[in-house]
Amino acid sequence: MKRNLIIFLILGLVAGGIYGVLGVLRDSAAQKGGELPTDTAERRDLKSIVPATGEVLPLLSSVVKSEISGRITEIKIEEGDSVTRGQMLLELDRTSLETRLREAQRNLEAERLRLDKSERNYVRLQELYAKQFVGEKEYLDAQTDLNLAKLNLEIAQARLEDAAEDLSKTTINAPHDGVVTRL
């Protein structure tokens, strides 16, 4: 309670002092020129300039690079260009990757044919083995050949998918809207 009283008294003294100083200033200004300088109120834009040094950084920055190596065949942008998300920036040479894709397609077809042949051979030897016209070794060899043909088909399918994915990576697109700052 006593503390609050002291704070209240100090604030009262400060406020009284400020009022007294302002009164003296007003009286001295009135004695010198009569009135205080004033200006007519009007609508206008106010400009506030704050001189400062610093570095301006973008909200979002990306380093765009290719996931595969290759020769650049076409650059669609220049430094300073504005780009939108998904816009093509450059294209890599597709020739070798298109050849690799066609080769992977042919290999896949060849592995399908080998699997078909291995399945027919296995079914035939399975029937002959059941009738005891062929030995166990021939039957097991046919079963192994069938399993290998299935694995080779899976490998050929994976290689085809890899080739197609690499071919799709020959075009480099903008990851987001922005401005090209450096090539």
Short mmCIF file of C-alpha atoms in Angstrom, two decimals:
data_model
loop_
_atom_site.label_atom_id
_atom_site.label_comp_id
_atom_site.label_asym_id
_atom_site.label_seq_id
_atom_site.Cartn_x
_atom_site.Cartn_y
_atom_site.Cartn_z
CA MET A 1 0.00 0.00 0.00
CA LYS A 2 2.80 2.36 0.96
CA ARG A 3 4.65 1.44 -2.22
CA ASN A 4 1.63 2.27 -4.39
CA LEU A 5 1.31 5.64 -2.67
CA ILE A 6 4.96 6.46 -3.43
CA ILE A 7 4.54 5.48 -7.10
CA PHE A 8 1.38 7.59 -7.33
CA LEU A 9 3.14 10.62 -5.86
CA ILE A 10 6.11 10.25 -8.24
CA LEU A 11 3.80 10.01 -11.26
CA GLY A 12 1.91 13.07 -10.06
CA LEU A 13 5.12 15.07 -9.72
CA VAL A 14 6.33 14.01 -13.19
CA ALA A 15 2.97 14.93 -14.78
CA GLY A 16 2.95 18.29 -12.98
CA GLY A 17 6.49 19.00 -14.12
CA ILE A 18 5.65 18.23 -17.74
CA TYR A 19 2.56 20.46 -17.56
CA GLY A 20 4.61 23.29 -16.10
CA VAL A 21 7.36 23.02 -18.74
CA LEU A 22 4.80 23.03 -21.56
CA GLY A 23 3.10 26.10 -20.06
CA VAL A 24 6.39 27.99 -19.90
CA LEU A 25 7.22 27.07 -23.50
CA ARG A 26 3.78 28.20 -24.67
CA ASP A 27 4.07 31.51 -22.85
CA SER A 28 7.56 32.21 -24.21
CA ALA A 29 6.43 31.39 -27.78
CA ALA A 30 3.41 33.69 -27.37
CA GLN A 31 5.63 36.53 -26.17
CA LYS A 32 8.07 36.12 -29.11
CA GLY A 33 5.76 35.92 -32.07
CA GLY A 34 2.31 35.73 -30.79
CA GLU A 35 1.15 32.34 -32.10
CA LEU A 36 2.66 28.92 -32.43
CA PRO A 37 3.35 27.76 -36.00
CA THR A 38 0.52 25.63 -37.40
CA ASP A 39 -0.28 23.92 -40.67
CA THR A 40 -3.59 23.19 -42.38
CA ALA A 41 -4.60 19.54 -42.33
CA GLU A 42 -4.84 17.89 -45.76
CA ARG A 43 -4.85 14.39 -47.27
CA ARG A 44 -1.54 13.25 -48.72
CA ASP A 45 0.73 10.21 -48.83
CA LEU A 46 3.40 10.03 -46.21
CA LYS A 47 6.70 8.49 -47.13
CA SER A 48 8.91 6.96 -44.55
CA ILE A 49 12.42 6.18 -45.67
CA VAL A 50 14.59 4.05 -43.46
CA PRO A 51 18.18 3.84 -44.63
CA ALA A 52 19.57 0.40 -43.87
CA THR A 53 22.06 -2.09 -45.19
CA GLY A 54 21.37 -5.75 -45.51
CA GLU A 55 20.79 -8.67 -47.79
CA VAL A 56 17.52 -9.39 -49.58
CA LEU A 57 16.79 -13.11 -49.68
CA PRO A 58 13.98 -14.91 -51.53
CA LEU A 59 11.31 -16.79 -49.63
CA LEU A 60 12.01 -19.89 -51.69
CA SER A 61 15.23 -20.75 -53.48
CA SER A 62 16.13 -23.87 -55.46
CA VAL A 63 19.16 -25.24 -57.18
CA VAL A 64 17.85 -27.04 -60.24
CA LYS A 65 19.99 -29.83 -61.62
CA SER A 66 19.58 -32.96 -63.68
CA GLU A 67 19.27 -36.37 -62.08
CA ILE A 68 21.00 -37.94 -65.09
CA SER A 69 24.05 -36.93 -67.07
CA GLY A 70 23.81 -35.95 -70.69
CA ARG A 71 24.42 -33.31 -73.31
CA ILE A 72 22.12 -30.28 -73.18
CA THR A 73 20.28 -29.92 -76.49
CA GLU A 74 18.06 -26.94 -75.72
CA ILE A 75 17.93 -24.19 -73.09
CA LYS A 76 14.51 -22.56 -72.95
CA ILE A 77 15.27 -19.77 -70.45
CA GLU A 78 17.76 -16.99 -69.75
CA GLU A 79 18.94 -15.26 -66.59
CA GLY A 80 16.28 -12.89 -65.31
CA ASP A 81 13.36 -14.79 -66.90
CA SER A 82 10.26 -15.39 -64.81
CA VAL A 83 9.20 -19.04 -64.77
CA THR A 84 6.12 -20.87 -63.56
CA ARG A 85 5.96 -24.20 -61.79
CA GLY A 86 6.34 -27.06 -64.29
CA GLN A 87 7.68 -24.86 -67.10
CA MET A 88 10.39 -26.58 -69.16
CA LEU A 89 13.79 -25.03 -68.48
CA LEU A 90 16.06 -27.22 -70.58
CA GLU A 91 16.22 -30.52 -72.41
CA LEU A 92 18.95 -33.16 -72.52
CA ASP A 93 19.85 -35.34 -75.50
CA ARG A 94 17.38 -38.25 -75.64
CA THR A 95 19.01 -40.32 -78.40
CA SER A 96 20.96 -42.82 -76.30
CA LEU A 97 18.15 -43.16 -73.76
CA GLU A 98 15.56 -43.81 -76.48
CA THR A 99 17.86 -46.52 -77.88
CA ARG A 100 18.24 -48.00 -74.39
CA LEU A 101 14.45 -47.99 -73.96
CA ARG A 102 13.88 -49.80 -77.27
CA GLU A 103 16.56 -52.34 -76.34
CA ALA A 104 14.93 -52.91 -72.95
CA GLN A 105 11.55 -53.44 -74.67
CA ARG A 106 13.09 -56.04 -77.01
CA ASN A 107 14.83 -57.78 -74.09
CA LEU A 108 11.56 -57.91 -72.18
CA GLU A 109 9.81 -59.50 -75.16
CA ALA A 110 12.65 -62.03 -75.52
CA GLU A 111 12.39 -62.93 -71.83
CA ARG A 112 8.61 -63.40 -72.19
CA LEU A 113 9.24 -65.83 -75.05
CA ARG A 114 11.86 -67.70 -72.98
CA LEU A 115 9.44 -67.91 -70.06
CA ASP A 116 6.69 -69.23 -72.36
CA LYS A 117 9.07 -71.84 -73.75
CA SER A 118 10.25 -72.81 -70.24
CA GLU A 119 6.65 -73.15 -69.02
CA ARG A 120 5.73 -75.41 -71.95
CA ASN A 121 8.87 -77.50 -71.44
CA TYR A 122 8.21 -77.77 -67.69
CA VAL A 123 4.59 -78.87 -68.20
CA ARG A 124 5.68 -81.44 -70.80
CA LEU A 125 8.45 -82.83 -68.56
CA GLN A 126 6.15 -82.83 -65.55
CA GLU A 127 3.73 -85.12 -67.42
CA LEU A 128 6.57 -87.34 -68.62
CA TYR A 129 8.06 -87.47 -65.12
CA ALA A 130 4.68 -88.49 -63.68
CA LYS A 131 4.61 -91.38 -66.18
CA GLN A 132 8.28 -92.11 -65.39
CA PHE A 133 9.43 -91.54 -68.98
CA VAL A 134 12.12 -89.03 -67.89
CA GLY A 135 14.47 -88.94 -64.95
CA GLU A 136 14.25 -86.73 -61.92
CA LYS A 137 17.27 -84.68 -63.02
CA GLU A 138 15.63 -83.64 -66.30
CA TYR A 139 12.45 -82.71 -64.46
CA LEU A 140 14.33 -80.64 -61.84
CA ASP A 141 16.40 -78.96 -64.58
CA ALA A 142 13.16 -77.91 -66.31
CA GLN A 143 11.84 -76.55 -63.02
CA THR A 144 15.08 -74.57 -62.48
CA ASP A 145 14.93 -73.23 -66.04
CA LEU A 146 11.36 -72.07 -65.42
CA ASN A 147 12.33 -70.27 -62.20
CA LEU A 148 15.30 -68.62 -63.94
CA ALA A 149 13.07 -67.51 -66.81
CA LYS A 150 10.67 -65.90 -64.31
CA LEU A 151 13.54 -64.05 -62.62
CA ASN A 152 15.00 -62.93 -65.95
CA LEU A 153 11.58 -61.58 -66.95
CA GLU A 154 11.39 -59.57 -63.70
CA ILE A 155 14.91 -58.19 -64.32
CA ALA A 156 14.00 -57.23 -67.89
CA GLN A 157 10.84 -55.49 -66.64
CA ALA A 158 12.87 -53.53 -64.06
CA ARG A 159 15.40 -52.49 -66.72
CA LEU A 160 12.58 -51.30 -68.97
CA GLU A 161 11.11 -49.22 -66.12
CA ASP A 162 14.56 -47.74 -65.36
CA ALA A 163 15.08 -46.82 -69.01
CA ALA A 164 11.64 -45.19 -69.21
CA GLU A 165 12.26 -43.26 -65.99
CA ASP A 166 15.67 -42.03 -67.20
CA LEU A 167 14.10 -40.93 -70.48
CA SER A 168 11.50 -38.92 -68.56
CA LYS A 169 14.33 -37.10 -66.75
CA THR A 170 15.66 -35.56 -69.97
CA THR A 171 13.42 -32.52 -69.52
CA ILE A 172 14.21 -30.28 -66.57
CA ASN A 173 11.19 -28.32 -65.31
CA ALA A 174 10.86 -25.46 -62.82
CA PRO A 175 10.04 -26.81 -59.34
CA HIS A 176 8.11 -23.64 -58.43
CA ASP A 177 7.30 -20.13 -59.68
CA GLY A 178 10.24 -17.76 -59.59
CA VAL A 179 12.96 -15.89 -61.43
CA VAL A 180 16.08 -17.45 -62.94
CA THR A 181 19.04 -15.86 -61.17
CA ARG A 182 21.90 -17.87 -62.59
CA LEU A 183 22.51 -20.46 -65.33
#
